[in-house]
JSON list of C-alpha atoms in Angstrom, two decimals:
[
{"chain": "A", "resi": 1, "resn": "UNK", "atom": "CA", "xyz": [17.50, -18.26, -2.62]},
{"chain": "A", "resi": 2, "resn": "UNK", "atom": "CA", "xyz": [16.65, -14.77, -2.86]},
{"chain": "A", "resi": 3, "resn": "UNK", "atom": "CA", "xyz": [16.22, -13.44, 0.11]},
{"chain": "A", "resi": 4, "resn": "UNK", "atom": "CA", "xyz": [12.41, -11.93, -0.97]},
{"chain": "A", "resi": 5, "resn": "UNK", "atom": "CA", "xyz": [10.59, -13.61, -3.83]},
{"chain": "A", "resi": 6, "resn": "UNK", "atom": "CA", "xyz": [8.24, -12.18, -6.13]},
{"chain": "A", "resi": 7, "resn": "UNK", "atom": "CA", "xyz": [5.76, -14.00, -8.91]},
{"chain": "A", "resi": 8, "resn": "UNK", "atom": "CA", "xyz": [6.97, -11.61, -11.93]},
{"chain": "A", "resi": 9, "resn": "UNK", "atom": "CA", "xyz": [3.23, -12.47, -13.68]},
{"chain": "A", "resi": 10, "resn": "UNK", "atom": "CA", "xyz": [2.25, -11.18, -15.76]},
{"chain": "A", "resi": 11, "resn": "UNK", "atom": "CA", "xyz": [-1.31, -10.94, -14.55]},
{"chain": "A", "resi": 12, "resn": "UNK", "atom": "CA", "xyz": [-4.30, -10.19, -16.22]},
{"chain": "A", "resi": 13, "resn": "UNK", "atom": "CA", "xyz": [-7.60, -9.73, -14.71]},
{"chain": "A", "resi": 14, "resn": "UNK", "atom": "CA", "xyz": [-11.00, -7.37, -15.92]},
{"chain": "A", "resi": 15, "resn": "UNK", "atom": "CA", "xyz": [-11.65, -4.89, -14.21]},
{"chain": "A", "resi": 16, "resn": "UNK", "atom": "CA", "xyz": [-13.65, -4.90, -11.35]},
{"chain": "A", "resi": 17, "resn": "UNK", "atom": "CA", "xyz": [-11.85, -8.67, -10.43]},
{"chain": "A", "resi": 18, "resn": "UNK", "atom": "CA", "xyz": [-10.29, -8.96, -6.43]},
{"chain": "A", "resi": 19, "resn": "UNK", "atom": "CA", "xyz": [-6.17, -8.93, -7.02]},
{"chain": "A", "resi": 20, "resn": "UNK", "atom": "CA", "xyz": [-3.80, -10.89, -4.83]},
{"chain": "A", "resi": 21, "resn": "UNK", "atom": "CA", "xyz": [-0.54, -10.10, -5.45]},
{"chain": "A", "resi": 22, "resn": "UNK", "atom": "CA", "xyz": [2.41, -11.49, -3.08]},
{"chain": "A", "resi": 23, "resn": "UNK", "atom": "CA", "xyz": [5.58, -11.82, -2.33]},
{"chain": "A", "resi": 24, "resn": "UNK", "atom": "CA", "xyz": [7.84, -14.32, 0.63]},
{"chain": "A", "resi": 25, "resn": "UNK", "atom": "CA", "xyz": [10.61, -13.68, 2.52]},
{"chain": "A", "resi": 26, "resn": "UNK", "atom": "CA", "xyz": [13.18, -15.27, 4.43]},
{"chain": "A", "resi": 27, "resn": "UNK", "atom": "CA", "xyz": [15.19, -13.07, 6.69]},
{"chain": "A", "resi": 28, "resn": "UNK", "atom": "CA", "xyz": [12.82, -12.83, 9.71]},
{"chain": "A", "resi": 29, "resn": "UNK", "atom": "CA", "xyz": [14.44, -10.24, 10.98]},
{"chain": "A", "resi": 30, "resn": "UNK", "atom": "CA", "xyz": [12.51, -7.72, 8.37]},
{"chain": "A", "resi": 31, "resn": "UNK", "atom": "CA", "xyz": [10.78, -5.86, 10.48]},
{"chain": "A", "resi": 32, "resn": "UNK", "atom": "CA", "xyz": [8.79, -3.42, 7.21]},
{"chain": "A", "resi": 33, "resn": "UNK", "atom": "CA", "xyz": [7.18, -3.95, 4.44]},
{"chain": "A", "resi": 34, "resn": "UNK", "atom": "CA", "xyz": [6.00, -1.76, 1.29]},
{"chain": "A", "resi": 35, "resn": "UNK", "atom": "CA", "xyz": [4.20, -2.14, -1.16]},
{"chain": "A", "resi": 36, "resn": "UNK", "atom": "CA", "xyz": [4.99, -0.18, -4.66]},
{"chain": "A", "resi": 37, "resn": "UNK", "atom": "CA", "xyz": [3.83, 0.98, -7.49]},
{"chain": "A", "resi": 38, "resn": "UNK", "atom": "CA", "xyz": [5.90, 0.96, -11.04]},
{"chain": "A", "resi": 39, "resn": "UNK", "atom": "CA", "xyz": [4.00, 1.95, -14.01]},
{"chain": "A", "resi": 40, "resn": "UNK", "atom": "CA", "xyz": [5.87, 2.30, -17.04]},
{"chain": "A", "resi": 41, "resn": "UNK", "atom": "CA", "xyz": [8.39, 4.45, -17.18]},
{"chain": "A", "resi": 42, "resn": "UNK", "atom": "CA", "xyz": [8.42, 5.98, -14.54]},
{"chain": "A", "resi": 43, "resn": "UNK", "atom": "CA", "xyz": [9.64, 5.42, -11.11]},
{"chain": "A", "resi": 44, "resn": "UNK", "atom": "CA", "xyz": [8.15, 3.64, -8.25]},
{"chain": "A", "resi": 45, "resn": "UNK", "atom": "CA", "xyz": [6.14, 4.87, -6.39]},
{"chain": "A", "resi": 46, "resn": "UNK", "atom": "CA", "xyz": [4.89, 3.96, -2.58]},
{"chain": "A", "resi": 47, "resn": "UNK", "atom": "CA", "xyz": [1.41, 2.90, -2.39]},
{"chain": "A", "resi": 48, "resn": "UNK", "atom": "CA", "xyz": [1.09, 0.72, 1.07]},
{"chain": "A", "resi": 49, "resn": "UNK", "atom": "CA", "xyz": [3.61, 0.48, 4.37]},
{"chain": "A", "resi": 50, "resn": "UNK", "atom": "CA", "xyz": [3.47, -2.00, 7.18]},
{"chain": "A", "resi": 51, "resn": "UNK", "atom": "CA", "xyz": [5.23, -2.58, 10.19]},
{"chain": "A", "resi": 52, "resn": "UNK", "atom": "CA", "xyz": [5.28, -6.51, 11.75]},
{"chain": "A", "resi": 53, "resn": "UNK", "atom": "CA", "xyz": [2.31, -8.28, 11.52]},
{"chain": "A", "resi": 54, "resn": "UNK", "atom": "CA", "xyz": [-0.95, -7.45, 10.80]},
{"chain": "A", "resi": 55, "resn": "UNK", "atom": "CA", "xyz": [-3.18, -5.82, 8.51]},
{"chain": "A", "resi": 56, "resn": "UNK", "atom": "CA", "xyz": [-3.66, -2.46, 6.76]},
{"chain": "A", "resi": 57, "resn": "UNK", "atom": "CA", "xyz": [-6.44, -0.97, 4.66]},
{"chain": "A", "resi": 58, "resn": "UNK", "atom": "CA", "xyz": [-6.47, 2.14, 2.74]},
{"chain": "A", "resi": 59, "resn": "UNK", "atom": "CA", "xyz": [-9.41, 2.97, -0.02]},
{"chain": "A", "resi": 60, "resn": "UNK", "atom": "CA", "xyz": [-9.49, -0.63, -2.61]},
{"chain": "A", "resi": 61, "resn": "UNK", "atom": "CA", "xyz": [-6.16, -1.48, -1.56]},
{"chain": "A", "resi": 62, "resn": "UNK", "atom": "CA", "xyz": [-4.88, -3.77, 1.87]},
{"chain": "A", "resi": 63, "resn": "UNK", "atom": "CA", "xyz": [-1.94, -5.20, 2.75]},
{"chain": "A", "resi": 64, "resn": "UNK", "atom": "CA", "xyz": [-1.84, -7.98, 5.33]},
{"chain": "A", "resi": 65, "resn": "UNK", "atom": "CA", "xyz": [1.27, -9.41, 6.48]},
{"chain": "A", "resi": 66, "resn": "UNK", "atom": "CA", "xyz": [2.39, -13.34, 8.29]},
{"chain": "A", "resi": 67, "resn": "UNK", "atom": "CA", "xyz": [5.21, -13.20, 9.79]},
{"chain": "A", "resi": 68, "resn": "UNK", "atom": "CA", "xyz": [5.13, -16.74, 11.02]},
{"chain": "A", "resi": 69, "resn": "UNK", "atom": "CA", "xyz": [4.82, -17.42, 7.35]},
{"chain": "A", "resi": 70, "resn": "UNK", "atom": "CA", "xyz": [6.79, -14.95, 5.88]},
{"chain": "A", "resi": 71, "resn": "UNK", "atom": "CA", "xyz": [5.03, -14.17, 3.12]},
{"chain": "A", "resi": 72, "resn": "UNK", "atom": "CA", "xyz": [3.11, -10.45, 2.56]},
{"chain": "A", "resi": 73, "resn": "UNK", "atom": "CA", "xyz": [0.09, -9.75, 0.01]},
{"chain": "A", "resi": 74, "resn": "UNK", "atom": "CA", "xyz": [-2.14, -6.79, -1.68]},
{"chain": "A", "resi": 75, "resn": "UNK", "atom": "CA", "xyz": [-5.06, -7.27, -2.87]},
{"chain": "A", "resi": 76, "resn": "UNK", "atom": "CA", "xyz": [-6.53, -4.89, -4.68]},
{"chain": "A", "resi": 77, "resn": "UNK", "atom": "CA", "xyz": [-10.80, -4.60, -4.91]},
{"chain": "A", "resi": 78, "resn": "UNK", "atom": "CA", "xyz": [-12.83, -3.61, -8.02]},
{"chain": "A", "resi": 79, "resn": "UNK", "atom": "CA", "xyz": [-9.90, -3.37, -9.86]},
{"chain": "A", "resi": 80, "resn": "UNK", "atom": "CA", "xyz": [-9.84, -0.29, -12.43]},
{"chain": "A", "resi": 81, "resn": "UNK", "atom": "CA", "xyz": [-7.16, -0.63, -15.81]},
{"chain": "A", "resi": 82, "resn": "UNK", "atom": "CA", "xyz": [-5.79, 2.55, -13.91]},
{"chain": "A", "resi": 83, "resn": "UNK", "atom": "CA", "xyz": [-4.56, -0.39, -11.56]},
{"chain": "A", "resi": 84, "resn": "UNK", "atom": "CA", "xyz": [-1.93, -1.54, -14.36]},
{"chain": "A", "resi": 85, "resn": "UNK", "atom": "CA", "xyz": [1.75, -1.05, -13.71]},
{"chain": "A", "resi": 86, "resn": "UNK", "atom": "CA", "xyz": [4.41, -3.58, -11.71]},
{"chain": "A", "resi": 87, "resn": "UNK", "atom": "CA", "xyz": [4.05, -3.80, -7.77]},
{"chain": "A", "resi": 88, "resn": "UNK", "atom": "CA", "xyz": [6.48, -4.34, -6.09]},
{"chain": "A", "resi": 89, "resn": "UNK", "atom": "CA", "xyz": [7.38, -5.40, -2.56]},
{"chain": "A", "resi": 90, "resn": "UNK", "atom": "CA", "xyz": [9.68, -4.42, -0.83]},
{"chain": "A", "resi": 91, "resn": "UNK", "atom": "CA", "xyz": [11.01, -4.73, 2.97]},
{"chain": "A", "resi": 92, "resn": "UNK", "atom": "CA", "xyz": [14.14, -4.14, 5.88]},
{"chain": "A", "resi": 93, "resn": "UNK", "atom": "CA", "xyz": [15.34, -4.45, 9.28]},
{"chain": "A", "resi": 94, "resn": "UNK", "atom": "CA", "xyz": [15.06, -2.98, 12.26]},
{"chain": "A", "resi": 95, "resn": "UNK", "atom": "CA", "xyz": [17.52, -0.44, 12.57]},
{"chain": "A", "resi": 96, "resn": "UNK", "atom": "CA", "xyz": [19.22, -0.33, 9.18]},
{"chain": "A", "resi": 97, "resn": "UNK", "atom": "CA", "xyz": [18.02, 1.84, 5.93]},
{"chain": "A", "resi": 98, "resn": "UNK", "atom": "CA", "xyz": [18.49, -1.10, 3.17]},
{"chain": "A", "resi": 99, "resn": "UNK", "atom": "CA", "xyz": [15.04, -1.82, 1.67]},
{"chain": "A", "resi": 100, "resn": "UNK", "atom": "CA", "xyz": [15.70, -4.92, -0.23]},
{"chain": "A", "resi": 101, "resn": "UNK", "atom": "CA", "xyz": [13.37, -5.27, -3.27]},
{"chain": "A", "resi": 102, "resn": "UNK", "atom": "CA", "xyz": [11.14, -8.02, -4.86]},
{"chain": "A", "resi": 103, "resn": "UNK", "atom": "CA", "xyz": [11.48, -8.17, -9.16]},
{"chain": "A", "resi": 104, "resn": "UNK", "atom": "CA", "xyz": [7.98, -7.28, -8.90]},
{"chain": "A", "resi": 105, "resn": "UNK", "atom": "CA", "xyz": [4.51, -9.18, -10.86]},
{"chain": "A", "resi": 106, "resn": "UNK", "atom": "CA", "xyz": [2.99, -7.38, -13.39]},
{"chain": "A", "resi": 107, "resn": "UNK", "atom": "CA", "xyz": [-0.73, -6.40, -13.67]},
{"chain": "A", "resi": 108, "resn": "UNK", "atom": "CA", "xyz": [-2.57, -5.70, -16.39]},
{"chain": "A", "resi": 109, "resn": "UNK", "atom": "CA", "xyz": [-6.61, -4.54, -16.22]},
{"chain": "A", "resi": 110, "resn": "UNK", "atom": "CA", "xyz": [-8.30, -5.02, -18.65]},
{"chain": "A", "resi": 111, "resn": "UNK", "atom": "CA", "xyz": [-11.72, -2.69, -19.65]},
{"chain": "B", "resi": 1, "resn": "UNK", "atom": "CA", "xyz": [6.23, 17.21, -2.92]},
{"chain": "B", "resi": 2, "resn": "UNK", "atom": "CA", "xyz": [9.35, 15.06, -2.74]},
{"chain": "B", "resi": 3, "resn": "UNK", "atom": "CA", "xyz": [10.99, 15.78, -5.84]},
{"chain": "B", "resi": 4, "resn": "UNK", "atom": "CA", "xyz": [13.95, 13.63, -7.21]},
{"chain": "B", "resi": 5, "resn": "UNK", "atom": "CA", "xyz": [15.40, 14.62, -10.62]},
{"chain": "B", "resi": 6, "resn": "UNK", "atom": "CA", "xyz": [17.68, 12.28, -12.78]},
{"chain": "B", "resi": 7, "resn": "UNK", "atom": "CA", "xyz": [19.33, 14.61, -14.93]},
{"chain": "B", "resi": 8, "resn": "UNK", "atom": "CA", "xyz": [19.08, 12.18, -18.21]},
{"chain": "B", "resi": 9, "resn": "UNK", "atom": "CA", "xyz": [15.92, 9.99, -18.84]},
{"chain": "B", "resi": 10, "resn": "UNK", "atom": "CA", "xyz": [17.93, 8.30, -21.91]},
{"chain": "B", "resi": 11, "resn": "UNK", "atom": "CA", "xyz": [21.58, 8.55, -22.09]},
{"chain": "B", "resi": 12, "resn": "UNK", "atom": "CA", "xyz": [23.61, 6.29, -25.00]},
{"chain": "B", "resi": 13, "resn": "UNK", "atom": "CA", "xyz": [26.93, 5.73, -24.79]},
{"chain": "B", "resi": 14, "resn": "UNK", "atom": "CA", "xyz": [30.24, 3.95, -25.48]},
{"chain": "B", "resi": 15, "resn": "UNK", "atom": "CA", "xyz": [32.35, 0.92, -24.19]},
{"chain": "B", "resi": 16, "resn": "UNK", "atom": "CA", "xyz": [34.79, 2.09, -21.98]},
{"chain": "B", "resi": 17, "resn": "UNK", "atom": "CA", "xyz": [33.37, 5.99, -21.70]},
{"chain": "B", "resi": 18, "resn": "UNK", "atom": "CA", "xyz": [33.02, 7.19, -17.97]},
{"chain": "B", "resi": 19, "resn": "UNK", "atom": "CA", "xyz": [29.48, 8.32, -17.37]},
{"chain": "B", "resi": 20, "resn": "UNK", "atom": "CA", "xyz": [27.90, 10.13, -14.63]},
{"chain": "B", "resi": 21, "resn": "UNK", "atom": "CA", "xyz": [24.92, 10.21, -13.77]},
{"chain": "B", "resi": 22, "resn": "UNK", "atom": "CA", "xyz": [23.75, 13.18, -11.50]},
{"chain": "B", "resi": 23, "resn": "UNK", "atom": "CA", "xyz": [20.44, 13.26, -8.93]},
{"chain": "B", "resi": 24, "resn": "UNK", "atom": "CA", "xyz": [19.41, 15.80, -7.16]},
{"chain": "B", "resi": 25, "resn": "UNK", "atom": "CA", "xyz": [16.58, 15.39, -3.93]},
{"chain": "B", "resi": 26, "resn": "UNK", "atom": "CA", "xyz": [14.87, 18.41, -2.46]},
{"chain": "B", "resi": 27, "resn": "UNK", "atom": "CA", "xyz": [13.56, 17.51, 0.35]},
{"chain": "B", "resi": 28, "resn": "UNK", "atom": "CA", "xyz": [17.04, 17.15, 2.83]},
{"chain": "B", "resi": 29, "resn": "UNK", "atom": "CA", "xyz": [16.94, 13.39, 3.28]},
{"chain": "B", "resi": 30, "resn": "UNK", "atom": "CA", "xyz": [19.87, 12.74, 4.87]},
{"chain": "B", "resi": 31, "resn": "UNK", "atom": "CA", "xyz": [19.70, 8.38, 2.62]},
{"chain": "B", "resi": 32, "resn": "UNK", "atom": "CA", "xyz": [20.28, 8.55, -1.16]},
{"chain": "B", "resi": 33, "resn": "UNK", "atom": "CA", "xyz": [20.03, 5.20, -3.61]},
{"chain": "B", "resi": 34, "resn": "UNK", "atom": "CA", "xyz": [21.21, 3.82, -6.36]},
{"chain": "B", "resi": 35, "resn": "UNK", "atom": "CA", "xyz": [19.40, 0.94, -8.14]},
{"chain": "B", "resi": 36, "resn": "UNK", "atom": "CA", "xyz": [19.86, -0.34, -11.31]},
{"chain": "B", "resi": 37, "resn": "UNK", "atom": "CA", "xyz": [16.38, -1.95, -12.61]},
{"chain": "B", "resi": 38, "resn": "UNK", "atom": "CA", "xyz": [17.07, -5.62, -15.22]},
{"chain": "B", "resi": 39, "resn": "UNK", "atom": "CA", "xyz": [13.66, -7.73, -16.04]},
{"chain": "B", "resi": 40, "resn": "UNK", "atom": "CA", "xyz": [13.12, -10.78, -14.43]},
{"chain": "B", "resi": 41, "resn": "UNK", "atom": "CA", "xyz": [16.01, -9.05, -11.46]},
{"chain": "B", "resi": 42, "resn": "UNK", "atom": "CA", "xyz": [14.34, -6.15, -9.69]},
{"chain": "B", "resi": 43, "resn": "UNK", "atom": "CA", "xyz": [15.59, -3.87, -7.87]},
{"chain": "B", "resi": 44, "resn": "UNK", "atom": "CA", "xyz": [18.73, -4.28, -7.42]},
{"chain": "B", "resi": 45, "resn": "UNK", "atom": "CA", "xyz": [21.48, -1.52, -4.81]},
{"chain": "B", "resi": 46, "resn": "UNK", "atom": "CA", "xyz": [24.28, -0.43, -6.07]},
{"chain": "B", "resi": 47, "resn": "UNK", "atom": "CA", "xyz": [25.25, 1.79, -3.43]},
{"chain": "B", "resi": 48, "resn": "UNK", "atom": "CA", "xyz": [24.28, 4.26, -0.63]},
{"chain": "B", "resi": 49, "resn": "UNK", "atom": "CA", "xyz": [25.12, 7.03, 1.68]},
{"chain": "B", "resi": 50, "resn": "UNK", "atom": "CA", "xyz": [23.79, 8.74, 5.07]},
{"chain": "B", "resi": 51, "resn": "UNK", "atom": "CA", "xyz": [25.56, 11.15, 5.01]},
{"chain": "B", "resi": 52, "resn": "UNK", "atom": "CA", "xyz": [27.37, 13.53, 3.01]},
{"chain": "B", "resi": 53, "resn": "UNK", "atom": "CA", "xyz": [31.12, 12.09, 2.01]},
{"chain": "B", "resi": 54, "resn": "UNK", "atom": "CA", "xyz": [29.73, 8.85, 3.64]},
{"chain": "B", "resi": 55, "resn": "UNK", "atom": "CA", "xyz": [28.66, 5.53, 1.52]},
{"chain": "B", "resi": 56, "resn": "UNK", "atom": "CA", "xyz": [28.05, 1.60, 1.78]},
{"chain": "B", "resi": 57, "resn": "UNK", "atom": "CA", "xyz": [28.58, -0.78, -1.31]},
{"chain": "B", "resi": 58, "resn": "UNK", "atom": "CA", "xyz": [25.14, -2.02, -1.73]},
{"chain": "B", "resi": 59, "resn": "UNK", "atom": "CA", "xyz": [24.31, -5.96, -3.43]},
{"chain": "B", "resi": 60, "resn": "UNK", "atom": "CA", "xyz": [26.17, -5.16, -7.25]},
{"chain": "B", "resi": 61, "resn": "UNK", "atom": "CA", "xyz": [29.46, -2.59, -6.33]},
{"chain": "B", "resi": 62, "resn": "UNK", "atom": "CA", "xyz": [31.23, -3.49, -9.14]},
{"chain": "B", "resi": 63, "resn": "UNK", "atom": "CA", "xyz": [32.38, -1.35, -12.23]},
{"chain": "B", "resi": 64, "resn": "UNK", "atom": "CA", "xyz": [30.30, 1.63, -10.19]},
{"chain": "B", "resi": 65, "resn": "UNK", "atom": "CA", "xyz": [31.35, 3.98, -7.84]},
{"chain": "B", "resi": 66, "resn": "UNK", "atom": "CA", "xyz": [29.88, 6.86, -6.18]},
{"chain": "B", "resi": 67, "resn": "UNK", "atom": "CA", "xyz": [30.21, 10.54, -5.03]},
{"chain": "B", "resi": 68, "resn": "UNK", "atom": "CA", "xyz": [28.00, 12.61, -1.98]},
{"chain": "B", "resi": 69, "resn": "UNK", "atom": "CA", "xyz": [29.90, 16.01, -1.69]},
{"chain": "B", "resi": 70, "resn": "UNK", "atom": "CA", "xyz": [26.54, 17.99, -1.28]},
{"chain": "B", "resi": 71, "resn": "UNK", "atom": "CA", "xyz": [23.24, 16.54, 0.74]},
{"chain": "B", "resi": 72, "resn": "UNK", "atom": "CA", "xyz": [21.26, 17.40, -1.85]},
{"chain": "B", "resi": 73, "resn": "UNK", "atom": "CA", "xyz": [23.16, 15.27, -4.53]},
{"chain": "B", "resi": 74, "resn": "UNK", "atom": "CA", "xyz": [24.31, 12.06, -5.52]},
{"chain": "B", "resi": 75, "resn": "UNK", "atom": "CA", "xyz": [27.13, 10.78, -8.39]},
{"chain": "B", "resi": 76, "resn": "UNK", "atom": "CA", "xyz": [26.57, 7.89, -9.94]},
{"chain": "B", "resi": 77, "resn": "UNK", "atom": "CA", "xyz": [29.35, 7.57, -11.98]},
{"chain": "B", "resi": 78, "resn": "UNK", "atom": "CA", "xyz": [30.48, 4.23, -14.11]},
{"chain": "B", "resi": 79, "resn": "UNK", "atom": "CA", "xyz": [34.23, 4.05, -14.12]},
{"chain": "B", "resi": 80, "resn": "UNK", "atom": "CA", "xyz": [34.35, 2.58, -18.00]},
{"chain": "B", "resi": 81, "resn": "UNK", "atom": "CA", "xyz": [31.13, 2.00, -18.83]},
{"chain": "B", "resi": 82, "resn": "UNK", "atom": "CA", "xyz": [30.79, -1.76, -20.30]},
{"chain": "B", "resi": 83, "resn": "UNK", "atom": "CA", "xyz": [27.64, -3.43, -22.17]},
{"chain": "B", "resi": 84, "resn": "UNK", "atom": "CA", "xyz": [26.44, -5.23, -19.31]},
{"chain": "B", "resi": 85, "resn": "UNK", "atom": "CA", "xyz": [26.14, -2.15, -17.62]},
{"chain": "B", "resi": 86, "resn": "UNK", "atom": "CA", "xyz": [23.10, -1.15, -20.09]},
{"chain": "B", "resi": 87, "resn": "UNK", "atom": "CA", "xyz": [20.33, -0.69, -17.39]},
{"chain": "B", "resi": 88, "resn": "UNK", "atom": "CA", "xyz": [17.35, 1.90, -16.13]},
{"chain": "B", "resi": 89, "resn": "UNK", "atom": "CA", "xyz": [19.31, 3.39, -13.23]},
{"chain": "B", "resi": 90, "resn": "UNK", "atom": "CA", "xyz": [16.82, 4.86, -10.74]},
{"chain": "B", "resi": 91, "resn": "UNK", "atom": "CA", "xyz": [18.15, 7.29, -7.80]},
{"chain": "B", "resi": 92, "resn": "UNK", "atom": "CA", "xyz": [15.72, 7.41, -4.54]},
{"chain": "B", "resi": 93, "resn": "UNK", "atom": "CA", "xyz": [15.85, 9.74, -1.11]},
{"chain": "B", "resi": 94, "resn": "UNK", "atom": "CA", "xyz": [14.18, 8.20, 2.09]},
{"chain": "B", "resi": 95, "resn": "UNK", "atom": "CA", "xyz": [15.08, 10.07, 5.63]},
{"chain": "B", "resi": 96, "resn": "UNK", "atom": "CA", "xyz": [16.53, 8.36, 9.00]},
{"chain": "B", "resi": 97, "resn": "UNK", "atom": "CA", "xyz": [14.65, 5.38, 9.27]},
{"chain": "B", "resi": 98, "resn": "UNK", "atom": "CA", "xyz": [13.59, 5.39, 6.59]},
{"chain": "B", "resi": 99, "resn": "UNK", "atom": "CA", "xyz": [9.53, 4.39, 5.89]},
{"chain": "B", "resi": 100, "resn": "UNK", "atom": "CA", "xyz": [9.07, 5.52, 2.42]},
{"chain": "B", "resi": 101, "resn": "UNK", "atom": "CA", "xyz": [11.68, 6.08, -0.41]},
{"chain": "B", "resi": 102, "resn": "UNK", "atom": "CA", "xyz": [11.70, 8.85, -2.40]},
{"chain": "B", "resi": 103, "resn": "UNK", "atom": "CA", "xyz": [12.92, 7.76, -6.16]},
{"chain": "B", "resi": 104, "resn": "UNK", "atom": "CA", "xyz": [13.14, 9.52, -9.56]},
{"chain": "B", "resi": 105, "resn": "UNK", "atom": "CA", "xyz": [11.89, 9.15, -13.01]},
{"chain": "B", "resi": 106, "resn": "UNK", "atom": "CA", "xyz": [14.76, 6.83, -13.84]},
{"chain": "B", "resi": 107, "resn": "UNK", "atom": "CA", "xyz": [17.77, 7.20, -16.03]},
{"chain": "B", "resi": 108, "resn": "UNK", "atom": "CA", "xyz": [17.71, 4.27, -19.22]},
{"chain": "B", "resi": 109, "resn": "UNK", "atom": "CA", "xyz": [21.72, 3.81, -20.32]},
{"chain": "B", "resi": 110, "resn": "UNK", "atom": "CA", "xyz": [22.91, 1.80, -23.50]},
{"chain": "B", "resi": 111, "resn": "UNK", "atom": "CA", "xyz": [26.25, 1.02, -23.68]},
{"chain": "B", "resi": 112, "resn": "UNK", "atom": "CA", "xyz": [26.92, 0.08, -27.19]}
]
């Protein structure tokens, strides 16, 4: 079993939809959680970063961490065609700088 | 802006060649990483370095080595390229106690 599981998609939604992207993990020592966005033929860029449990909001994006269920989510409100990309979750333990990535979910938002 | 620069966007090499992938960062970051990205497998860590001349194996180090002689530069070496090393290679850097890793644009390597 992989440490971090993520549905690869593709996920195709109409413009304006609410998108939910999810990752599950098995290592209860993970404390730092991140979401990266990767456009085609580009390197990943950090979108959201959270520590431990709870929610974090940034504009149209909300990151949610449920440590009891070992489950993290990224919600995108009012999705736009420019949100079409691959979204990767990543996480790490305290005291290590090794990031463990999910496989990524490919999202397509059509006009 | 943080910049991580990889020396090539696309490379085509022959089986058995020694291949060097270079990465330079301009933010004085302590950590540097090499990942490979393959469809369905995501990003897998090959090696990382937390200081000059220091390195640690990642999850898939076989067939690769690295060199970090200067803080800003981290090189990935394929000692004898094989077709199963055809992939997208991504370099990243971060400060200690990483809250964000900054990635380069990637090098798409094809081994024929």
